[in-house]
Coordinates of C-alpha atoms in Angstrom, one line a residue:
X19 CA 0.0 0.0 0.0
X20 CA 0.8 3.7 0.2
X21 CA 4.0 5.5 0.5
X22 CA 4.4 9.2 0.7
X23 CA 7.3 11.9 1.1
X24 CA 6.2 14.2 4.6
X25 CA 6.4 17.7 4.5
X26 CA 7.4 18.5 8.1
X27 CA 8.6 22.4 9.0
X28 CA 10.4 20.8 12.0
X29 CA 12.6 18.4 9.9
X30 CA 16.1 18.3 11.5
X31 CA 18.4 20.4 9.5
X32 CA 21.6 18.5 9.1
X33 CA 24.2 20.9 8.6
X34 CA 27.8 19.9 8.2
X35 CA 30.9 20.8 10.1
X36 CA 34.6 20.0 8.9
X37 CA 34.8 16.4 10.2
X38 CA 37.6 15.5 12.7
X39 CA 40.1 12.6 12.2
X40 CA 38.5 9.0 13.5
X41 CA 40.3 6.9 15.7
X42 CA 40.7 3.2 14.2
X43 CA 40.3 0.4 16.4
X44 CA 39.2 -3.4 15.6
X45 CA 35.8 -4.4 16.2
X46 CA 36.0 -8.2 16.8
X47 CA 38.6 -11.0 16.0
X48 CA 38.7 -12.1 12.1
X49 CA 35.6 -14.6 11.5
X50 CA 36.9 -18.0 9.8
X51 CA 33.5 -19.2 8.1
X52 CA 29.6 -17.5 8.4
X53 CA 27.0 -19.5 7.7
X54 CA 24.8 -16.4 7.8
X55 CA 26.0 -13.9 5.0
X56 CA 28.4 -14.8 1.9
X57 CA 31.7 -14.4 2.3
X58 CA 31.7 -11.4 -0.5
X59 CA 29.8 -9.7 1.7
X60 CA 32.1 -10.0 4.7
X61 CA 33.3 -6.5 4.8
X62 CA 32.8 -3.0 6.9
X63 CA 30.9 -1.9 9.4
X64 CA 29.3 -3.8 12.0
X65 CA 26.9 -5.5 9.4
X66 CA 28.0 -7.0 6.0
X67 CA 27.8 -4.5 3.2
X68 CA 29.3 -4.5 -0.7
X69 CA 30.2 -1.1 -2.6
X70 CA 27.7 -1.1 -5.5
X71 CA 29.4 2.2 -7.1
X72 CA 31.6 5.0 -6.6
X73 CA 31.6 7.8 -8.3
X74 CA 35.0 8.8 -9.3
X75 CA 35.5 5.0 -10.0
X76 CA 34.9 2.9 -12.7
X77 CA 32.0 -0.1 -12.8
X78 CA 33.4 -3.0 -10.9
X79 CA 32.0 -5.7 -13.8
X80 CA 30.5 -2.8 -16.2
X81 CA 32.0 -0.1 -18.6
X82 CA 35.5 1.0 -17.8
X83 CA 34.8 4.6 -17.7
X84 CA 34.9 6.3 -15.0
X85 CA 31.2 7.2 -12.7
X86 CA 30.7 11.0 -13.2
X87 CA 27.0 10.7 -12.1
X88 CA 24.6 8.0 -10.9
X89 CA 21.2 7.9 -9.5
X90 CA 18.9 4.8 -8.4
X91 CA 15.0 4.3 -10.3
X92 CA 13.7 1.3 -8.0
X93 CA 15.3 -1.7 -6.2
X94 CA 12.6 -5.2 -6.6
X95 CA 11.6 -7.3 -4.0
X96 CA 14.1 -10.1 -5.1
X97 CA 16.6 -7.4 -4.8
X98 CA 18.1 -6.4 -8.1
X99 CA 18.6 -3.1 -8.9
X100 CA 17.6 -0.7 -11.7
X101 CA 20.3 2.8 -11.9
X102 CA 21.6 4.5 -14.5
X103 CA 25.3 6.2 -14.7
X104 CA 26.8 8.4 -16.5
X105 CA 30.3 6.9 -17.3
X106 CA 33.6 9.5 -19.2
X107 CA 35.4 6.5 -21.2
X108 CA 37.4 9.6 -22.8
X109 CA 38.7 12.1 -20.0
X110 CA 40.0 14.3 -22.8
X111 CA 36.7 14.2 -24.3
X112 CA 33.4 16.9 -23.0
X113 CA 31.3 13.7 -24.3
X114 CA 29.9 11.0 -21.7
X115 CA 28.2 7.7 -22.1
X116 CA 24.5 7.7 -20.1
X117 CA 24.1 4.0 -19.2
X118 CA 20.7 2.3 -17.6
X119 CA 21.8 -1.0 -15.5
X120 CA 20.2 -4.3 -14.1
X121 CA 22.8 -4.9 -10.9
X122 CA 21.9 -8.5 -9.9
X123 CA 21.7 -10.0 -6.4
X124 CA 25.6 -11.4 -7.7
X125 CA 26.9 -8.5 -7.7
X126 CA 26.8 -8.0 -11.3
X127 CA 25.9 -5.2 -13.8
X128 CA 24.4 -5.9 -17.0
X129 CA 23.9 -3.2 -19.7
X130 CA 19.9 -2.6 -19.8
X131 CA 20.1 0.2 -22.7
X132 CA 22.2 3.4 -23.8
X133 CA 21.1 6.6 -24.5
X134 CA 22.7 6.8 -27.8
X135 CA 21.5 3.1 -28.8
X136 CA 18.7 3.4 -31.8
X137 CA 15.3 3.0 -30.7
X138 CA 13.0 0.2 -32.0
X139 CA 11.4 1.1 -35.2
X140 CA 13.2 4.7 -35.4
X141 CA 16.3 6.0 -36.9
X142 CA 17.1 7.9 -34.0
X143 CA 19.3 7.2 -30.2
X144 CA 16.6 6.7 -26.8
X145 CA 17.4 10.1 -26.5
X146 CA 17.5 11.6 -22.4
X147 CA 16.3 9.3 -19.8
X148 CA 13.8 10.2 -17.7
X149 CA 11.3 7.9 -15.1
X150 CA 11.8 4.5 -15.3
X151 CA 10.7 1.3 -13.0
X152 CA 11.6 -2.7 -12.7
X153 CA 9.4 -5.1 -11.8
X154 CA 9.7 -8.2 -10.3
X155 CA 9.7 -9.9 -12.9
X156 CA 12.9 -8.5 -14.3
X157 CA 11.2 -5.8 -17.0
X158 CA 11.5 -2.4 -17.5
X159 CA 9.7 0.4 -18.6
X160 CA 11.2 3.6 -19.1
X161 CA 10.4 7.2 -20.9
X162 CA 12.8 9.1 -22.2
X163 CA 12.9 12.7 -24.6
X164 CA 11.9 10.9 -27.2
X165 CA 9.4 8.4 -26.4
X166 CA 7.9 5.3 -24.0
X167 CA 9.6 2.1 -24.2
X168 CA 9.4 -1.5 -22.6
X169 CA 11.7 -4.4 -22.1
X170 CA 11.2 -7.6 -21.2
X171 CA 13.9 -9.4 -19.2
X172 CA 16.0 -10.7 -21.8
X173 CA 14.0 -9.5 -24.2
X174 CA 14.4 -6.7 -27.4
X175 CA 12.9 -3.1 -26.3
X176 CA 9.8 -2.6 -27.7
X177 CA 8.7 1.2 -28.5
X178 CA 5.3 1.8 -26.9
X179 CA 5.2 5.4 -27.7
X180 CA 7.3 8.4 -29.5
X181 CA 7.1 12.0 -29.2
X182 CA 5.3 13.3 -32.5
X183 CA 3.5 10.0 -33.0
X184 CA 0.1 8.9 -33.0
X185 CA -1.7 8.2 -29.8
X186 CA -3.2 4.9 -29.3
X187 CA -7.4 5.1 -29.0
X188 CA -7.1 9.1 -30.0
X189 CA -6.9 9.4 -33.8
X190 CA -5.3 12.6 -35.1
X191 CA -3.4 13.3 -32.4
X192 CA -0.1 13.3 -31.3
X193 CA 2.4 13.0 -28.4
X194 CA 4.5 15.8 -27.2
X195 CA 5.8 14.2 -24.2
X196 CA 5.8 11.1 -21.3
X197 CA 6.2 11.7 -17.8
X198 CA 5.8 9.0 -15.0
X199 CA 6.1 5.1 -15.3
X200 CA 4.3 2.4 -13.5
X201 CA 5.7 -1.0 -14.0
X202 CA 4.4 -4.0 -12.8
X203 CA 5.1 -6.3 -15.0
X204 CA 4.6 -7.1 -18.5
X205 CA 0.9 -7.4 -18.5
X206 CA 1.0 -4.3 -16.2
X207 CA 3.0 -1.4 -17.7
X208 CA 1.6 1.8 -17.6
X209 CA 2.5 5.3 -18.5
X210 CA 1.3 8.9 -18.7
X211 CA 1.8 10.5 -21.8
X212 CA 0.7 14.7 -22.8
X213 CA -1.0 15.3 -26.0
X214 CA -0.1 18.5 -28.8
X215 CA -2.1 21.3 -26.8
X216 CA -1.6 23.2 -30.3
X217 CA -4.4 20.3 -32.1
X218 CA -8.2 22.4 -32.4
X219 CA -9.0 19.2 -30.0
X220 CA -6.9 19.4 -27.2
X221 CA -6.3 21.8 -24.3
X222 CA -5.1 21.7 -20.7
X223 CA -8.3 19.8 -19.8
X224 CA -7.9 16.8 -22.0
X225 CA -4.5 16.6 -22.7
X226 CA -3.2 14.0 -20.6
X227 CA -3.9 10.1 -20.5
X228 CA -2.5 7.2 -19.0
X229 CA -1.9 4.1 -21.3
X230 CA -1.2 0.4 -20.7
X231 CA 0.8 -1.6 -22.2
X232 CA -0.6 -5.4 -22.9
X233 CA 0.7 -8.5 -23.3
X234 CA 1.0 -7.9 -26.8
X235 CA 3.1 -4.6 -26.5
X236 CA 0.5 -2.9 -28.2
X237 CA -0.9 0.3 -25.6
X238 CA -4.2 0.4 -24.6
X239 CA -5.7 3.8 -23.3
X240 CA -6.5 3.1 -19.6
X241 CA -8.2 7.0 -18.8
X242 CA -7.6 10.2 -20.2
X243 CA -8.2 14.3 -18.6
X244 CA -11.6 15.4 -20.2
X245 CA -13.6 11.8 -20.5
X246 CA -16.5 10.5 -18.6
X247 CA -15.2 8.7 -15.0
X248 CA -16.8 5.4 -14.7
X249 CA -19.5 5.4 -12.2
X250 CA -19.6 9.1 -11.5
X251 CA -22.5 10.1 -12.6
X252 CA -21.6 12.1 -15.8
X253 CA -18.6 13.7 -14.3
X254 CA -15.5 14.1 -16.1
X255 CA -11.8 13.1 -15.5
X256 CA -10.2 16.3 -14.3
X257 CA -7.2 18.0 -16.2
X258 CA -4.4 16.7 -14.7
X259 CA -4.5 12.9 -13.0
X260 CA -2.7 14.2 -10.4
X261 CA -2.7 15.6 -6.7
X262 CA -0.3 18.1 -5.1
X263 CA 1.7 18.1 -8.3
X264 CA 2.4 14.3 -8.6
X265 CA 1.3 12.9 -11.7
X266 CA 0.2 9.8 -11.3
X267 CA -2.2 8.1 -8.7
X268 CA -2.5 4.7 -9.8
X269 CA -1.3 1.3 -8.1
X270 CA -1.6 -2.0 -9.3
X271 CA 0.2 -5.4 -8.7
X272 CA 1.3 -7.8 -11.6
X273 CA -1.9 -8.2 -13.3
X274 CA -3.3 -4.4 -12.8
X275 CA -5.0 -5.3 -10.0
X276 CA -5.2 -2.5 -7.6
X277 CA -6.6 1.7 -7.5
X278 CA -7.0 4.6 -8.9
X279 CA -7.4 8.3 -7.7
X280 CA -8.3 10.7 -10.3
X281 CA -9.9 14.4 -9.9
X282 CA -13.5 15.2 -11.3
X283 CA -14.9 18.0 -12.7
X284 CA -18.4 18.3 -13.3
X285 CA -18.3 19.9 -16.7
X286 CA -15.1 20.4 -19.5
X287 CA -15.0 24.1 -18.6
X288 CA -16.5 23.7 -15.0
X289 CA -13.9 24.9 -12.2
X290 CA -14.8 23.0 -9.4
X291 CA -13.5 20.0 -8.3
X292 CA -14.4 16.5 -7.1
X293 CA -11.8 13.7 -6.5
X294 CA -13.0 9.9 -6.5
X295 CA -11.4 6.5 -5.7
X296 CA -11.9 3.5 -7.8
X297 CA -10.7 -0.2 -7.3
X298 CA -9.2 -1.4 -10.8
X299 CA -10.0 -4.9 -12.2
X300 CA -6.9 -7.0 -14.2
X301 CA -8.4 -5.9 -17.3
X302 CA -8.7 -2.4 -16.7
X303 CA -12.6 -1.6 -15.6
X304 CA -12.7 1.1 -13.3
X305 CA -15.3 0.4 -10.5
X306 CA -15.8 3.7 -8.2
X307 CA -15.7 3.3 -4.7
X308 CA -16.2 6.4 -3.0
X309 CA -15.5 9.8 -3.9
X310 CA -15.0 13.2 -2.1
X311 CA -18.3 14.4 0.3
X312 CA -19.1 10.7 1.0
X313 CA -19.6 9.4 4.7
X314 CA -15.9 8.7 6.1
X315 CA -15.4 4.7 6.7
X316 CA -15.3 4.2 10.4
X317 CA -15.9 7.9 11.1
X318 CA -18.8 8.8 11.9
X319 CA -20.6 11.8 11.1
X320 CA -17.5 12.5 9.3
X321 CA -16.9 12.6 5.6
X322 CA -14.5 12.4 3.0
X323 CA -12.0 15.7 2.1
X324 CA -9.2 14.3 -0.4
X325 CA -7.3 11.0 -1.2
X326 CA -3.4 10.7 -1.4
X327 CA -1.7 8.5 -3.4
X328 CA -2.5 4.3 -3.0
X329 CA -0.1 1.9 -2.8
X330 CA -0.7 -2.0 -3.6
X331 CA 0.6 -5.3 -2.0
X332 CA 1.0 -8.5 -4.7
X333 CA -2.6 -9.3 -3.7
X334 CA -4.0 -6.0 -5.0
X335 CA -4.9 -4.5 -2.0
X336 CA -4.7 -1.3 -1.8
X337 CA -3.2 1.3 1.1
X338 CA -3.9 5.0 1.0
X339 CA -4.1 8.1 3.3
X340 CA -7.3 10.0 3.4
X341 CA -8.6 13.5 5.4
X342 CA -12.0 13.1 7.1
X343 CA -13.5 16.2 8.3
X344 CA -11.9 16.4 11.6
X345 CA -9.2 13.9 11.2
X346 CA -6.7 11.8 8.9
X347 CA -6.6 8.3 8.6
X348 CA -4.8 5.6 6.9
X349 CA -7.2 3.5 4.9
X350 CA -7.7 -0.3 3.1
X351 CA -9.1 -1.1 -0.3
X352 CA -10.0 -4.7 0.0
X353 CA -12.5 -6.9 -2.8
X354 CA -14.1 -3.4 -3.3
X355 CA -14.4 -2.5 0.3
X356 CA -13.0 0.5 2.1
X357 CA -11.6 0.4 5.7
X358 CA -10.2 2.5 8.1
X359 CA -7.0 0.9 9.4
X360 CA -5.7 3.6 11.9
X361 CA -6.7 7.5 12.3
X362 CA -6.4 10.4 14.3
X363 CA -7.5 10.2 17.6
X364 CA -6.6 6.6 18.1
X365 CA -4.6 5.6 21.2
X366 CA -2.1 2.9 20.1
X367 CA 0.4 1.3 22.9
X368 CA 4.1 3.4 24.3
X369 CA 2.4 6.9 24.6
X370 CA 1.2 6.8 27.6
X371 CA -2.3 7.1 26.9
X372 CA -1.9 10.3 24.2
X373 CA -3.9 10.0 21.1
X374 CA -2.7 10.0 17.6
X375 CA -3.0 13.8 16.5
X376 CA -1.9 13.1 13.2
X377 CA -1.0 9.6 10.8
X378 CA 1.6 10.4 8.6
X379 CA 0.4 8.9 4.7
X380 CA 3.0 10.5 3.4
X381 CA 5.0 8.0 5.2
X382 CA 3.7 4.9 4.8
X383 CA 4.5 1.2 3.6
X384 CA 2.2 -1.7 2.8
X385 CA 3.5 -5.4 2.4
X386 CA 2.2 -8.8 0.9
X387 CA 2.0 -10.0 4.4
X388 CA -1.1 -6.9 5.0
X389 CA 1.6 -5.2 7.3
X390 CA 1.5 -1.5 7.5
X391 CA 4.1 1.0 8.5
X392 CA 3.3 4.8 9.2
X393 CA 4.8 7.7 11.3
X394 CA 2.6 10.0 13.4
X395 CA 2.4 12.4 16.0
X396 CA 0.8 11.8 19.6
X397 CA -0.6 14.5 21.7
X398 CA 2.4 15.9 23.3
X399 CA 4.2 16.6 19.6
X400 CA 6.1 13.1 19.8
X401 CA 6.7 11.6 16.4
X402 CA 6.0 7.9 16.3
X403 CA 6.7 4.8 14.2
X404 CA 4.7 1.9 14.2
X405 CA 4.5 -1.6 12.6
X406 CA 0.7 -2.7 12.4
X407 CA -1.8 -5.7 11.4
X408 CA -4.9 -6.4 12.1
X409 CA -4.6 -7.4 15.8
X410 CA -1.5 -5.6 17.0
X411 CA 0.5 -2.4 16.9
X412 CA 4.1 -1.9 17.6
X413 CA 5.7 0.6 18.4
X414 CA 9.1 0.7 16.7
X415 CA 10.6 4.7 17.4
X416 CA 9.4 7.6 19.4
X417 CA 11.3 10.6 18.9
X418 CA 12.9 11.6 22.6
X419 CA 13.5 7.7 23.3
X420 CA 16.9 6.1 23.9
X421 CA 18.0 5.1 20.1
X422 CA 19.2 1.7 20.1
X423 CA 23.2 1.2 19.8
X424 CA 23.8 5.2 20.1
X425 CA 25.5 5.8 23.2
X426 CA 22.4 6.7 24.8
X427 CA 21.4 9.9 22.3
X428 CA 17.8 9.9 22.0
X429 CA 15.8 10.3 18.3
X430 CA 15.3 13.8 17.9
X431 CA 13.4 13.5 14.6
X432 CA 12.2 10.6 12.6
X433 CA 13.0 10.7 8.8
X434 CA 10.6 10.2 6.3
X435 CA 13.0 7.8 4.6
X436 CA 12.2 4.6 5.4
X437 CA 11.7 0.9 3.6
X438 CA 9.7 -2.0 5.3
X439 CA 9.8 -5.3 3.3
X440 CA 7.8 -8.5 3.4
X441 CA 9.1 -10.0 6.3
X442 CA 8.0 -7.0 8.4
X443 CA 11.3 -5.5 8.6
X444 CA 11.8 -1.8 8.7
X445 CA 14.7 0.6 8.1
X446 CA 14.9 4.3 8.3
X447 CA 17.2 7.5 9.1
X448 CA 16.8 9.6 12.3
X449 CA 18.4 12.6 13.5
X450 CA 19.7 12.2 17.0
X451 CA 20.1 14.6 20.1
X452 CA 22.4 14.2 23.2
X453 CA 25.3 16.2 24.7
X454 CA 28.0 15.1 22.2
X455 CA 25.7 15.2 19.1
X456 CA 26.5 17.7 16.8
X457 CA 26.2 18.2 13.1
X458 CA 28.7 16.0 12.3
X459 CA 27.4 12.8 13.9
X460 CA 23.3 13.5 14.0
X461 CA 21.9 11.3 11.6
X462 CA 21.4 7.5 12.0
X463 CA 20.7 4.6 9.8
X464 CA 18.6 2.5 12.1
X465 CA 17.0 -1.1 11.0
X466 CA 13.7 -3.1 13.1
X467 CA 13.8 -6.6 12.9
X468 CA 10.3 -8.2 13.0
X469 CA 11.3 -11.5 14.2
X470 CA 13.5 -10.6 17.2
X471 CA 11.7 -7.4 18.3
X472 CA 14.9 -5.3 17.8
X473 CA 16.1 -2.3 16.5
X474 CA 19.7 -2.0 15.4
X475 CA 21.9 1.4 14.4
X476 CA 23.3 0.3 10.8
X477 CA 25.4 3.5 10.1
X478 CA 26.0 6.6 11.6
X479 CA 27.4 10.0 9.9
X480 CA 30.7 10.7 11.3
X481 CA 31.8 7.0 11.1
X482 CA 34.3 5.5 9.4
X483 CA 33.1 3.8 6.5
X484 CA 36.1 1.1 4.3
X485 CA 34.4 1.4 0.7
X486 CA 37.0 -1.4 -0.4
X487 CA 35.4 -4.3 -0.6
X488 CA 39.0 -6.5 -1.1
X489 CA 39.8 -8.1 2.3
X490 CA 43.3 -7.5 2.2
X491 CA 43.1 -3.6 1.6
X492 CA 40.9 -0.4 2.7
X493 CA 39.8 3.1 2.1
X494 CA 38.4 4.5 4.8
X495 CA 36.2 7.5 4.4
X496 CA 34.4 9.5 6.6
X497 CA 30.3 9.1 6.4
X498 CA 29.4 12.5 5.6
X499 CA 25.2 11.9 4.6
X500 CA 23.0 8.9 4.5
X501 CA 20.1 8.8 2.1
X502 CA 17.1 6.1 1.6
X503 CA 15.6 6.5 -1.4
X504 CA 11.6 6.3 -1.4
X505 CA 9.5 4.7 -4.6
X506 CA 6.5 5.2 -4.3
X507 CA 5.5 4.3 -8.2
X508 CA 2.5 2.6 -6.2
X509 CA 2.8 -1.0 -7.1
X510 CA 4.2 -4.2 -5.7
X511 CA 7.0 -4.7 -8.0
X512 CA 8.9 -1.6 -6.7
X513 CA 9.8 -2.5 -3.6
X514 CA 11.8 -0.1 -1.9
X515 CA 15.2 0.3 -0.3
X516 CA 14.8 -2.8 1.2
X517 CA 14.3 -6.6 -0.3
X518 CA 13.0 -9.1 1.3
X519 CA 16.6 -11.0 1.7
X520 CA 16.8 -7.8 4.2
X521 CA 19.2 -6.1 1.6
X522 CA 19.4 -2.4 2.2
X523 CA 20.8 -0.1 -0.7
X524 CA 21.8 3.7 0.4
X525 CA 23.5 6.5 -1.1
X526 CA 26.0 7.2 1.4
X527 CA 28.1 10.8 0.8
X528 CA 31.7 11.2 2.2
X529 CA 33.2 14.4 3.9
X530 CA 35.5 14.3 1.2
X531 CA 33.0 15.5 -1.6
X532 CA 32.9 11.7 -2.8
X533 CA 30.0 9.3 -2.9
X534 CA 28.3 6.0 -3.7
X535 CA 25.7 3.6 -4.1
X536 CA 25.7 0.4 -1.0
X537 CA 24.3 -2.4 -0.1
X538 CA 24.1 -3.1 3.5
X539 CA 22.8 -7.0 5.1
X540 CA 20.5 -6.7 7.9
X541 CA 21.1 -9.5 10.2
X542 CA 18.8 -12.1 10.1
X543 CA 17.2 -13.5 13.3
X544 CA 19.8 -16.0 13.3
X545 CA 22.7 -13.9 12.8
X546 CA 21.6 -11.5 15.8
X547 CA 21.1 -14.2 18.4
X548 CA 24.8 -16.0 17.1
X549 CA 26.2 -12.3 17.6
X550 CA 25.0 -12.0 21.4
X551 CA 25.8 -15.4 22.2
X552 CA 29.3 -15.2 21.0
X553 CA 30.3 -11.3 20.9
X554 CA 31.0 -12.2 16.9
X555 CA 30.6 -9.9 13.9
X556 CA 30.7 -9.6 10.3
X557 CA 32.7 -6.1 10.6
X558 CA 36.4 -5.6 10.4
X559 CA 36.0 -1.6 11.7
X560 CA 34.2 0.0 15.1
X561 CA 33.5 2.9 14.7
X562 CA 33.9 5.6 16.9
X563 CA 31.8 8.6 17.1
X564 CA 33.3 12.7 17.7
X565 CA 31.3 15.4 18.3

């Protein structure tokens, strides 16, 4: 379900201070065998990690130029990777190469497509990547400049769409551009494309659509800005298909199974606006559910103000934040039925009797397992973070609270980074507060495990951090910023930072201007109760904090 970036005026601003030299000490004696994590993984930190990239480096396994700029699109539940780089083979040359990459659970890179390779059917290179998205089934769907493509896993791209071609189901018309990506898989691959506003046909009411693309490879339109919303009662599609500036409120699993949140208007040139909520069938029918003004599920004598952005699980369930009339909640789309999981007002356990003031759906996470994870406020201004299901709540941060494994600083403020998977297992970054916190040392990289109850501090800024992955040698930087990145495309097949082998991927920057892409091993269950029994660790390095 649904996942959501918080705007928060209080966020903790994490200013940076000229770092002082780390004193180096061992962490534990060298470990002979694991059984627990592969040896290749046996490397910093006091968890197993593996340097994905660095920029300034070249691909370890990919092109030989050297990493000028990367950035991460989604990371799958099975835990491959989809990133794009963009790699100088020339140094004498103003000219890079613009790469999109599969990096496998092995460690290895394989060459997705190049910006300069010719497109499918065209004379012409990709041209400029834009959003893209894996699924779990290995494909990939990504728009560029020029146009909307798909390709299977080992498969040929396919060309769905090009800029200044014809639009599928809208004769006489053409695109002038693609913006966001859904992809869930190759019978659920969806984009949203813009339409010439200089045609006598189209204007900034109807010149947007979403298309799918089918098992065939031939688009479908799914809904387009301007025409009649299922259900609604001759209302129209509003202008935009989006809410607070994102662009695309759809979520679906691997069959298209999943929501849809779409503004009405009442008329083509009518300025009000409605918003509505439908559940969406595998083969595209829009059922309406509920829509703006209606009664509030499990609030009574409340009703509905707006929906945010859904979220599915494999299942199709869907996730999604909505505003009542006096409160927030987070809310379940089930077989055509709406619940309320958790709203304002609620009193959940470890706050001491204080309600819920506020439930965070910019911040939350749905998994296959019907798990939900969402950060809040309680009466006294306390952020919280909780894991739920149907029968129990737990409560996994509370900002003033000890934070596990940091020298008894307390959270001062909970990130809305953050990754739960579908063992129930949650990462995210906090900023800390104690007497020797300071700018260079205040925000953590924390990870709950379901199964043991426990949460663990991953990283640190201010640590040192060996990004050399060979056993025999090191470079040790300083950890300088910590980032999680959020995808919140809205289906199963994203994932997010986390897979559900309890792989974590982070951009970590270094106080020496440098940075790069990681993947960190959260101990398994296993691996946490072998550690306290025996004092052992996968880490060569502990690290020592300075204010």
């Amino acid at each position: 379900m649904a996942r959501r970036l918080f705007r928060d005026s209080t966020r903790h601003p994490i200013e940076r201070e000229e770092a002082p030299v780390h004193e180096i000490r061992p962490r534990f004696a060298p470990i002979v065998a694991c059984a627990v994590l592969a040896p290749s993984l046996l490397a910093q930190g006091p968890y197993a990690t593996r340097t994905i990239l660095l920029e300034g480096d070249p691909l370890q396994g990919g092109d030989s130029g050297v990493v000028e700029e990367f950035g991460l699109y989604n990371l799958t539940r099975s835990g491959e990777i989809l990133l794009y780089t963009a790699q100088r083979n020339d140094p004498g040359t103003g000219t890079s190469e613009v790469v999109l990459w599969r990096y496998g659970v092995d460690g290895a890179f394989q060459a997705v497509v190049r910006e300069s390779d010719i497109a499918p059917g065209t004379q012409a290179p990709f041209g400029r990547f834009g959003s893209g998205v894996m699924a779990n089934d290995g494909s990939v769907l990504f728009n560029t400049s020029d146009g909307s493509f798909f390709i299977p896993r080992n498969g040929v791209p396919e060309t769905l769409a090009l800029t200044g071609g014809g639009v599928p189901e809208v004769p006489g018309e053409t695109f002038s551009r693609f913006d966001s990506a859904l992809n869930a898989g190759a019978d659920a691959a969806f984009f949203l494309g813009r339409l010439v506003s200089s045609s006598p046909n189209v204007d900034s009411t109807n010149a947007r659509g979403i298309w799918r693309r089918n098992a065939g490879g031939t688009p479908t339109l799914f809904a387009r800005a301007g025409d009649l919303a299922p259900g609604a009662g001759g209302t129209r599609f509003g202008g935009g298909f989006d809410v607070d500036g994102l662009p695309f409120f759809l979520a679906v699993n691997n069959v298209g199974r999943g929501a849809f949140v779409a503004e009405l208007r009442n008329g083509i040139n009518d300025p009000t606006s409605d918003q509505g909520l439908w559940s969406v069938d595998a083969d595209g029918s829009l059922q309406l559910i509920t829509r703006r003004g209606d009664e509030a599920p499990g609030a009574p004598r409340q009703q509905i103000v707006r929906f945010d952005q859904p979220v599915t699980n494999t299942r199709g369930d869907a996730l999604l934040g909505v505003t009542y009339t006096s409160s927030n909640a987070l809310v379940v789309l089930s077989d055509g039925a709406l619940t309320t999981h958790v709203r304002s007002g609620d009193v959940l356990p470890g706050t001491d009797g204080l309600p819920l003031t506020s439930v965070n759906s910019f911040a939350s996470a749905f998994n296959d397992a019907g798990q939900i994870a969402f950060t809040g406020r309680i009466a006294n201004g306390d952020q919280v973070v909780y894991i739920t299901d149907d029968t129990a709540a737990t409560l996994v941060a509370r900002s003033g609270t000890p934070a596990p494994g940091a020298g008894g600083d307390t959270y001062e403020f909970i990130s809305d980074s953050f990754a739960l998977n579908n063992r129930g297992d949650y990462a995210f970054l906090a900023a800390l507060a104690g007497a020797d916190v300071s700018s260079n040392n205040a925000l953590g990289l924390f990870a709950y495990d379901s199964a043991m109850g426990e949460t663990v501090l991953l990283l640190r800024t201010g640590d040192l951090f060996d990004v050399d992955d060979a056993p025999d040698s090191e470079d040790l930087r300083v950890i300088d910023t910590l980032e999680i990145d959020i995808f919140r495309k809205g289906n199963s097949g994203d994932g997010a930072s986390i897979s559900d082998d309890d792989y974590l991927v982070t951009r970590i920057g270094f106080t020496d201007g440098t940075s790069g892409l990681f993947r960190v091993q959260i101990p398994t269950p296993g691996a946490l109760a072998l550690f306290a029994a025996t004092g052992l660790g996968v880490g060569r390095r502990r690290r020592r904090r300075h204010a």
